[in-house]
Amino acid sequence: MKRLGDKCNCKDKISSPITKYTELEPALCQELRKIVDAIVVPGKGLLACDESPSTFQERFDEIGVENTEINRRDYRQMLFTADKSQFSKYISAVILHHETVYQKTSDDVELIELLRQRDVVPGIKVDKGLVPLFSSKDENTTEGLDNLQERCIQYKRDGCHFTKWRCTFTISETTPSQLAMVTNANVLARYASICQSARMVPIIEPEILNCTHGINRALEVHEEVLSILFRILQEHRIYLEGMILKVAMVLSGIKNSSNCSPQIIAEHTLAALQRTVPPAVPAVIFLSGGQSDEDAVLNLNAINAYEGRKPWPLTFCYGRALQNAALKTWKGNPDKVQDAQAAFLERAKLCSQASLGELEPENGVCTRNSR
């Protein structure tokens, strides 16, 4: 055993103080960038269609539709068979649930093939849901890492090219805790590393939930969570050019929202991103959680119209904000499919215009200087 002061043999000498690590193969990096380029297209965004069967229970109960696999298939088929030219004009990629990857249309066409025919990139939600974080006060982490490598390899073979994983953070006087932020950042980094090794682009989603805080407290938490996340992503040697960040906008809590205009939300959201997200990240996509359908569009438009440094494309990855109108129109009635598709495409068009900062008042969304 060597002791302090013993001489080292030449073979024990370290040629550089920098720790060596295995870099991704150039061909793998190129493939990841190619997938990103297909997803990140000006004027297009993502449709989040990865609701679990249990999540559908509540949504179908609201419209009086039985929550069966066939009805879930019919609903998603209704969305995916909307006018091809318009669908592919506004939507570049769709996040799917495991069930949907292996479903077929009523005409026996795989739903994933239906998306490919529309030049839309299929992706898959791979986390297995929230679980309590031990030693924390009512905070969560996300499970699903155990067999993720095998699942990603299989999903890639079956036609999916990107993945999504969500961790959540709550805002209070004592949360998110350092434990929750560091633990979830490591979970997200490990997830991203596994997915990139399987030739899939990871969408990394550290969702900060909308609670009762003010917007300045929200900004503080966003900055802290994202700073820790990107430090740990670098420690895990994540290829930043081959990932996508999915975040919530910086919003004031529900009780404090009346004084926050879209312009204020845009200013705070961009401040958080500019201070924490490296320019190497090829895109930032926003979720619509905690917002009405209208606000999700107005706030996205304000972010893209806001003057300031924005080194990343800023677009949408919406679930309910794209689907609510279509779901309420459809109600499981085959005779309402075309009307529901028209409602879905109208929402997609508005989100597309907002992603360019080009939303006009006459587009059917009222504009407001304040709330």
Coordinates of C-alpha atoms in Angstrom, one line a residue:
M1 CA 0.0 0.0 0.0
K2 CA 1.3 3.4 -0.9
R3 CA 1.8 6.0 1.7
L4 CA 1.9 9.8 1.4
G5 CA 5.4 10.8 0.2
D6 CA 6.1 7.5 -1.6
K7 CA 7.4 7.9 -5.1
C8 CA 5.2 7.1 -8.0
N9 CA 6.1 4.8 -10.9
C10 CA 5.9 6.4 -14.4
K11 CA 2.8 4.2 -15.2
D12 CA 1.1 5.7 -12.2
K13 CA 1.5 9.3 -13.3
I14 CA -1.6 11.1 -14.6
S15 CA -0.9 13.0 -17.8
S16 CA -3.7 15.5 -17.3
P17 CA -5.6 16.8 -14.3
I18 CA -8.8 16.4 -16.2
T19 CA -10.7 13.2 -15.6
K20 CA -11.0 11.1 -18.7
Y21 CA -14.4 10.0 -19.8
T22 CA -16.0 8.2 -22.7
E23 CA -17.4 10.5 -25.4
L24 CA -20.3 9.6 -27.5
E25 CA -19.4 8.3 -31.0
P26 CA -19.7 11.0 -33.7
A27 CA -22.2 8.9 -35.6
L28 CA -24.4 8.8 -32.5
C29 CA -24.1 12.5 -31.9
Q30 CA -25.1 13.1 -35.5
E31 CA -28.1 10.9 -35.2
L32 CA -29.3 12.7 -32.1
R33 CA -28.9 16.1 -33.8
K34 CA -30.8 14.8 -36.8
I35 CA -33.7 13.8 -34.6
V36 CA -33.6 17.2 -32.8
D37 CA -33.7 18.9 -36.2
A38 CA -36.8 17.0 -37.2
I39 CA -38.6 17.9 -33.9
V40 CA -37.4 21.6 -33.6
V41 CA -38.9 23.3 -36.7
P42 CA -40.0 27.0 -36.7
G43 CA -43.8 27.3 -36.3
K44 CA -44.2 23.8 -35.1
G45 CA -44.6 22.3 -31.6
L46 CA -45.2 19.0 -29.9
L47 CA -48.5 17.3 -29.0
A48 CA -48.3 15.6 -25.6
C49 CA -50.6 12.6 -25.9
D50 CA -49.1 10.4 -23.2
E51 CA -52.0 10.3 -20.8
S52 CA -52.2 7.0 -18.9
P53 CA -55.4 5.0 -18.8
S54 CA -55.9 6.1 -15.2
T55 CA -55.6 9.8 -16.2
F56 CA -58.1 9.2 -19.0
Q57 CA -60.7 8.1 -16.3
E58 CA -61.1 11.6 -15.0
R59 CA -61.2 13.2 -18.5
F60 CA -63.6 10.7 -19.9
D61 CA -65.9 11.0 -16.9
E62 CA -66.2 14.7 -17.6
I63 CA -67.7 14.0 -21.1
G64 CA -69.6 10.8 -20.2
V65 CA -67.4 8.3 -22.2
E66 CA -66.5 4.9 -20.8
N67 CA -62.8 4.5 -20.2
T68 CA -61.9 1.5 -22.4
E69 CA -58.9 0.8 -24.5
I70 CA -61.1 1.0 -27.7
N71 CA -62.4 4.5 -26.7
R72 CA -58.9 5.7 -25.9
R73 CA -57.8 4.4 -29.3
D74 CA -60.7 6.1 -31.0
Y75 CA -60.0 9.4 -29.3
R76 CA -56.3 9.3 -30.3
Q77 CA -57.2 8.2 -33.8
M78 CA -59.5 11.1 -34.1
L79 CA -56.6 13.5 -33.3
F80 CA -54.0 11.8 -35.5
T81 CA -56.3 11.5 -38.5
A82 CA -57.0 15.3 -38.6
D83 CA -56.2 16.9 -42.0
K84 CA -52.7 15.8 -42.9
S85 CA -51.5 19.0 -44.4
Q86 CA -52.5 21.1 -41.4
F87 CA -51.5 18.5 -38.8
S88 CA -47.9 18.4 -40.1
K89 CA -47.8 22.1 -40.6
Y90 CA -48.3 22.8 -36.8
I91 CA -47.1 19.6 -35.1
S92 CA -43.6 18.2 -35.5
A93 CA -43.7 15.4 -32.9
V94 CA -46.1 13.5 -30.6
I95 CA -45.3 12.1 -27.2
L96 CA -47.1 8.7 -26.8
H97 CA -48.1 6.4 -24.0
H98 CA -46.9 2.8 -24.1
E99 CA -50.4 1.7 -25.0
T100 CA -50.6 3.9 -28.0
V101 CA -47.3 2.7 -29.5
Y102 CA -48.9 -0.7 -30.0
Q103 CA -52.4 0.2 -31.0
K104 CA -53.9 0.1 -34.5
T105 CA -56.6 2.3 -36.1
S106 CA -60.0 0.9 -36.9
D107 CA -58.6 0.3 -40.4
D108 CA -55.7 -1.8 -39.0
V109 CA -53.0 0.8 -39.4
E110 CA -50.5 1.2 -36.6
L111 CA -51.0 4.6 -34.9
I112 CA -47.3 5.1 -34.9
E113 CA -47.2 4.5 -38.6
L114 CA -50.0 6.9 -39.1
L115 CA -47.8 9.6 -37.5
R116 CA -44.9 8.7 -39.7
Q117 CA -47.1 9.1 -42.8
R118 CA -47.7 12.7 -41.6
D119 CA -44.0 13.4 -41.2
V120 CA -44.4 13.6 -37.4
V121 CA -41.8 12.1 -35.1
P122 CA -43.1 9.6 -32.6
G123 CA -41.8 9.7 -29.1
I124 CA -42.6 7.9 -25.8
K125 CA -43.0 8.7 -22.1
V126 CA -40.7 6.4 -20.3
D127 CA -40.9 7.4 -16.6
K128 CA -43.2 5.2 -14.4
G129 CA -44.6 8.0 -12.2
L130 CA -44.0 9.8 -9.0
V131 CA -43.1 8.1 -5.7
P132 CA -42.5 9.7 -2.3
L133 CA -38.9 10.9 -1.7
F134 CA -37.8 9.4 1.6
S135 CA -36.5 11.9 4.2
S136 CA -38.3 14.8 2.5
K137 CA -41.4 16.6 3.5
D138 CA -44.1 15.6 1.0
E139 CA -41.8 15.8 -2.0
N140 CA -41.5 13.3 -4.8
T141 CA -39.0 11.7 -7.2
T142 CA -39.8 9.6 -10.3
E143 CA -39.2 5.8 -10.8
G144 CA -38.5 3.8 -13.9
L145 CA -34.7 3.7 -14.3
D146 CA -34.3 -0.1 -13.5
N147 CA -35.0 -1.5 -16.9
L148 CA -34.9 1.8 -18.9
Q149 CA -32.1 0.7 -21.2
E150 CA -33.9 -2.4 -22.4
R151 CA -37.2 -0.5 -22.9
C152 CA -35.5 2.3 -24.8
I153 CA -33.8 -0.2 -27.1
Q154 CA -37.2 -1.8 -27.8
Y155 CA -39.0 1.5 -28.3
K156 CA -36.3 2.6 -30.8
R157 CA -36.8 -0.7 -32.8
D158 CA -40.5 -0.1 -32.7
G159 CA -40.2 3.4 -34.3
C160 CA -39.9 5.9 -31.4
H161 CA -37.0 8.4 -31.6
F162 CA -37.3 10.5 -28.5
T163 CA -38.4 10.0 -24.9
K164 CA -39.8 12.1 -22.1
W165 CA -39.3 11.9 -18.3
R166 CA -40.9 14.2 -15.7
C167 CA -39.8 15.1 -12.2
T168 CA -41.9 17.6 -10.2
F169 CA -41.1 20.3 -7.6
T170 CA -43.5 22.1 -5.3
I171 CA -43.0 25.7 -4.1
S172 CA -43.5 26.5 -0.5
E173 CA -41.5 28.3 2.3
T174 CA -39.4 25.1 2.7
T175 CA -39.6 23.4 -0.7
P176 CA -38.2 22.4 -3.0
S177 CA -35.5 21.1 -0.7
Q178 CA -31.9 20.7 -1.7
L179 CA -32.4 17.0 -1.3
A180 CA -35.3 17.0 -3.8
M181 CA -33.5 19.2 -6.3
V182 CA -30.2 17.2 -6.3
T183 CA -32.0 13.8 -6.2
N184 CA -34.3 14.6 -9.1
A185 CA -31.5 16.3 -11.1
N186 CA -29.5 13.0 -10.8
V187 CA -32.5 11.0 -11.9
L188 CA -33.1 13.2 -14.9
A189 CA -29.4 13.0 -15.8
R190 CA -29.2 9.2 -15.5
Y191 CA -32.4 9.0 -17.6
A192 CA -30.9 11.2 -20.3
S193 CA -27.6 9.3 -20.4
I194 CA -29.4 6.0 -20.9
C195 CA -31.7 7.4 -23.6
Q196 CA -28.8 8.9 -25.5
S197 CA -26.9 5.7 -25.4
A198 CA -29.9 4.0 -27.0
R199 CA -29.9 6.6 -29.8
M200 CA -33.0 8.4 -28.5
V201 CA -33.3 12.2 -27.8
P202 CA -34.3 12.8 -24.1
I203 CA -36.8 15.4 -23.3
I204 CA -35.9 16.5 -19.8
E205 CA -38.9 17.8 -17.8
P206 CA -38.2 19.4 -14.4
E207 CA -41.8 20.6 -13.8
I208 CA -42.2 23.3 -11.1
L209 CA -45.8 23.1 -10.1
N210 CA -48.1 26.1 -9.9
C211 CA -49.0 26.7 -6.2
T212 CA -49.8 29.8 -4.2
H213 CA -46.5 31.7 -4.4
G214 CA -45.7 35.1 -6.0
I215 CA -43.9 35.4 -9.3
N216 CA -40.6 36.5 -7.7
R217 CA -40.5 33.3 -5.6
A218 CA -41.3 31.3 -8.7
L219 CA -38.4 32.9 -10.5
E220 CA -36.1 32.1 -7.6
V221 CA -37.1 28.4 -7.6
H222 CA -36.8 28.1 -11.4
E223 CA -33.3 29.5 -11.3
E224 CA -32.2 27.2 -8.5
V225 CA -33.8 24.0 -10.0
L226 CA -32.4 24.7 -13.5
S227 CA -28.9 25.7 -12.2
I228 CA -28.6 22.4 -10.2
L229 CA -30.0 20.4 -13.1
F230 CA -27.5 21.7 -15.7
R231 CA -24.6 21.3 -13.3
I232 CA -25.5 17.7 -12.8
L233 CA -26.2 17.1 -16.5
Q234 CA -22.6 18.3 -17.1
E235 CA -21.3 15.9 -14.4
H236 CA -23.1 13.0 -16.2
R237 CA -21.6 14.2 -19.5
I238 CA -24.9 14.6 -21.2
Y239 CA -24.6 15.6 -24.8
L240 CA -26.5 18.9 -24.6
E241 CA -26.9 19.3 -28.3
G242 CA -28.8 16.0 -28.3
M243 CA -31.5 16.8 -25.7
I244 CA -34.5 19.1 -25.3
L245 CA -35.6 20.9 -22.2
K246 CA -39.3 21.0 -21.2
V247 CA -40.3 23.5 -18.5
A248 CA -43.1 25.4 -17.0
M249 CA -43.4 29.1 -17.6
V250 CA -42.5 31.2 -14.6
L251 CA -46.0 31.9 -13.2
S252 CA -47.3 33.5 -10.1
G253 CA -49.4 31.2 -7.8
I254 CA -53.1 30.9 -8.4
K255 CA -54.0 33.4 -5.7
N256 CA -51.4 35.9 -7.0
S257 CA -52.1 35.8 -10.8
S258 CA -54.3 38.8 -11.2
N259 CA -51.5 41.3 -11.5
C260 CA -49.3 39.2 -13.9
S261 CA -49.7 40.1 -17.6
P262 CA -48.3 37.9 -20.3
Q263 CA -45.5 40.5 -20.7
I264 CA -44.5 40.1 -17.0
I265 CA -44.6 36.3 -17.3
A266 CA -42.5 36.5 -20.5
E267 CA -39.9 38.7 -18.7
H268 CA -39.6 36.4 -15.7
T269 CA -39.5 33.2 -17.8
L270 CA -36.8 34.5 -20.1
A271 CA -34.8 35.8 -17.1
A272 CA -34.8 32.3 -15.6
L273 CA -33.8 30.6 -18.8
Q274 CA -31.1 33.2 -19.7
R275 CA -29.4 32.8 -16.3
T276 CA -29.4 29.0 -16.3
V277 CA -29.8 27.2 -19.7
P278 CA -26.7 26.9 -21.9
P279 CA -27.0 28.1 -25.5
A280 CA -25.9 24.6 -26.6
V281 CA -29.4 23.2 -25.7
P282 CA -31.2 23.2 -29.1
A283 CA -34.7 24.0 -27.8
V284 CA -36.8 24.8 -24.9
I285 CA -40.4 23.7 -25.0
F286 CA -43.1 24.8 -22.6
L287 CA -45.8 22.7 -20.9
S288 CA -49.2 24.3 -20.3
G289 CA -49.8 23.1 -16.7
G290 CA -51.4 25.6 -14.4
Q291 CA -52.7 27.8 -17.3
S292 CA -56.0 28.0 -19.1
D293 CA -56.0 27.1 -22.8
E294 CA -56.1 30.8 -23.6
D295 CA -53.3 31.8 -21.3
A296 CA -51.1 29.1 -22.6
V297 CA -51.3 30.7 -26.0
L298 CA -51.1 34.3 -24.9
N299 CA -48.1 33.7 -22.7
L300 CA -46.2 31.7 -25.3
N301 CA -46.8 34.5 -27.8
A302 CA -45.6 37.1 -25.3
I303 CA -42.4 35.1 -24.6
N304 CA -41.6 34.9 -28.3
A305 CA -42.5 38.5 -29.0
Y306 CA -40.5 39.8 -26.1
E307 CA -37.3 41.7 -27.0
G308 CA -34.2 40.1 -25.6
R309 CA -31.6 37.4 -26.1
K310 CA -33.2 34.0 -26.9
P311 CA -30.5 31.6 -28.1
W312 CA -32.9 28.7 -28.2
P313 CA -36.2 28.1 -30.2
L314 CA -39.1 28.5 -27.7
T315 CA -42.1 26.5 -28.6
F316 CA -45.0 24.4 -27.1
C317 CA -45.4 20.9 -25.9
Y318 CA -49.1 21.0 -24.9
G319 CA -51.5 18.3 -23.9
R320 CA -54.7 19.7 -22.5
A321 CA -54.2 23.2 -24.1
L322 CA -54.4 21.5 -27.5
Q323 CA -56.9 18.8 -26.7
N324 CA -59.6 20.3 -24.4
A325 CA -61.7 21.8 -27.1
A326 CA -61.5 18.7 -29.3
L327 CA -62.3 16.4 -26.4
K328 CA -65.4 18.3 -25.4
T329 CA -66.6 18.4 -29.0
W330 CA -66.0 14.7 -29.7
K331 CA -67.6 13.2 -26.6
G332 CA -67.2 9.7 -28.1
N333 CA -69.6 10.5 -30.9
P334 CA -68.4 9.3 -34.4
D335 CA -70.6 12.0 -36.0
K336 CA -68.6 14.7 -34.2
V337 CA -65.1 13.6 -35.4
Q338 CA -64.7 16.2 -38.0
D339 CA -65.9 19.0 -35.7
A340 CA -63.5 17.8 -33.0
Q341 CA -60.6 17.7 -35.5
A342 CA -61.4 21.2 -36.6
A343 CA -61.3 22.4 -33.0
F344 CA -58.0 20.6 -32.4
L345 CA -56.4 22.1 -35.6
E346 CA -57.6 25.6 -34.7
R347 CA -55.8 25.3 -31.3
A348 CA -52.7 23.9 -33.0
K349 CA -52.7 26.9 -35.4
L350 CA -52.9 29.4 -32.6
C351 CA -50.1 27.7 -30.7
S352 CA -48.0 27.7 -33.9
Q353 CA -48.5 31.4 -34.4
A354 CA -47.7 32.0 -30.7
S355 CA -44.4 30.0 -31.1
L356 CA -43.4 32.6 -33.6
G357 CA -44.7 35.6 -31.7
E358 CA -47.1 36.3 -34.5
L359 CA -50.5 35.9 -32.8
E360 CA -53.0 38.5 -34.1
P361 CA -56.1 39.7 -32.2
E362 CA -58.4 38.6 -35.0
N363 CA -57.3 35.0 -34.5
G364 CA -60.0 34.4 -31.9
V365 CA -57.9 34.8 -28.8
C366 CA -58.6 38.0 -26.9
T367 CA -55.5 40.0 -26.1
R368 CA -55.2 41.7 -22.7
N369 CA -52.7 44.3 -21.4
S370 CA -53.4 43.0 -17.9
R371 CA -55.4 40.5 -16.0

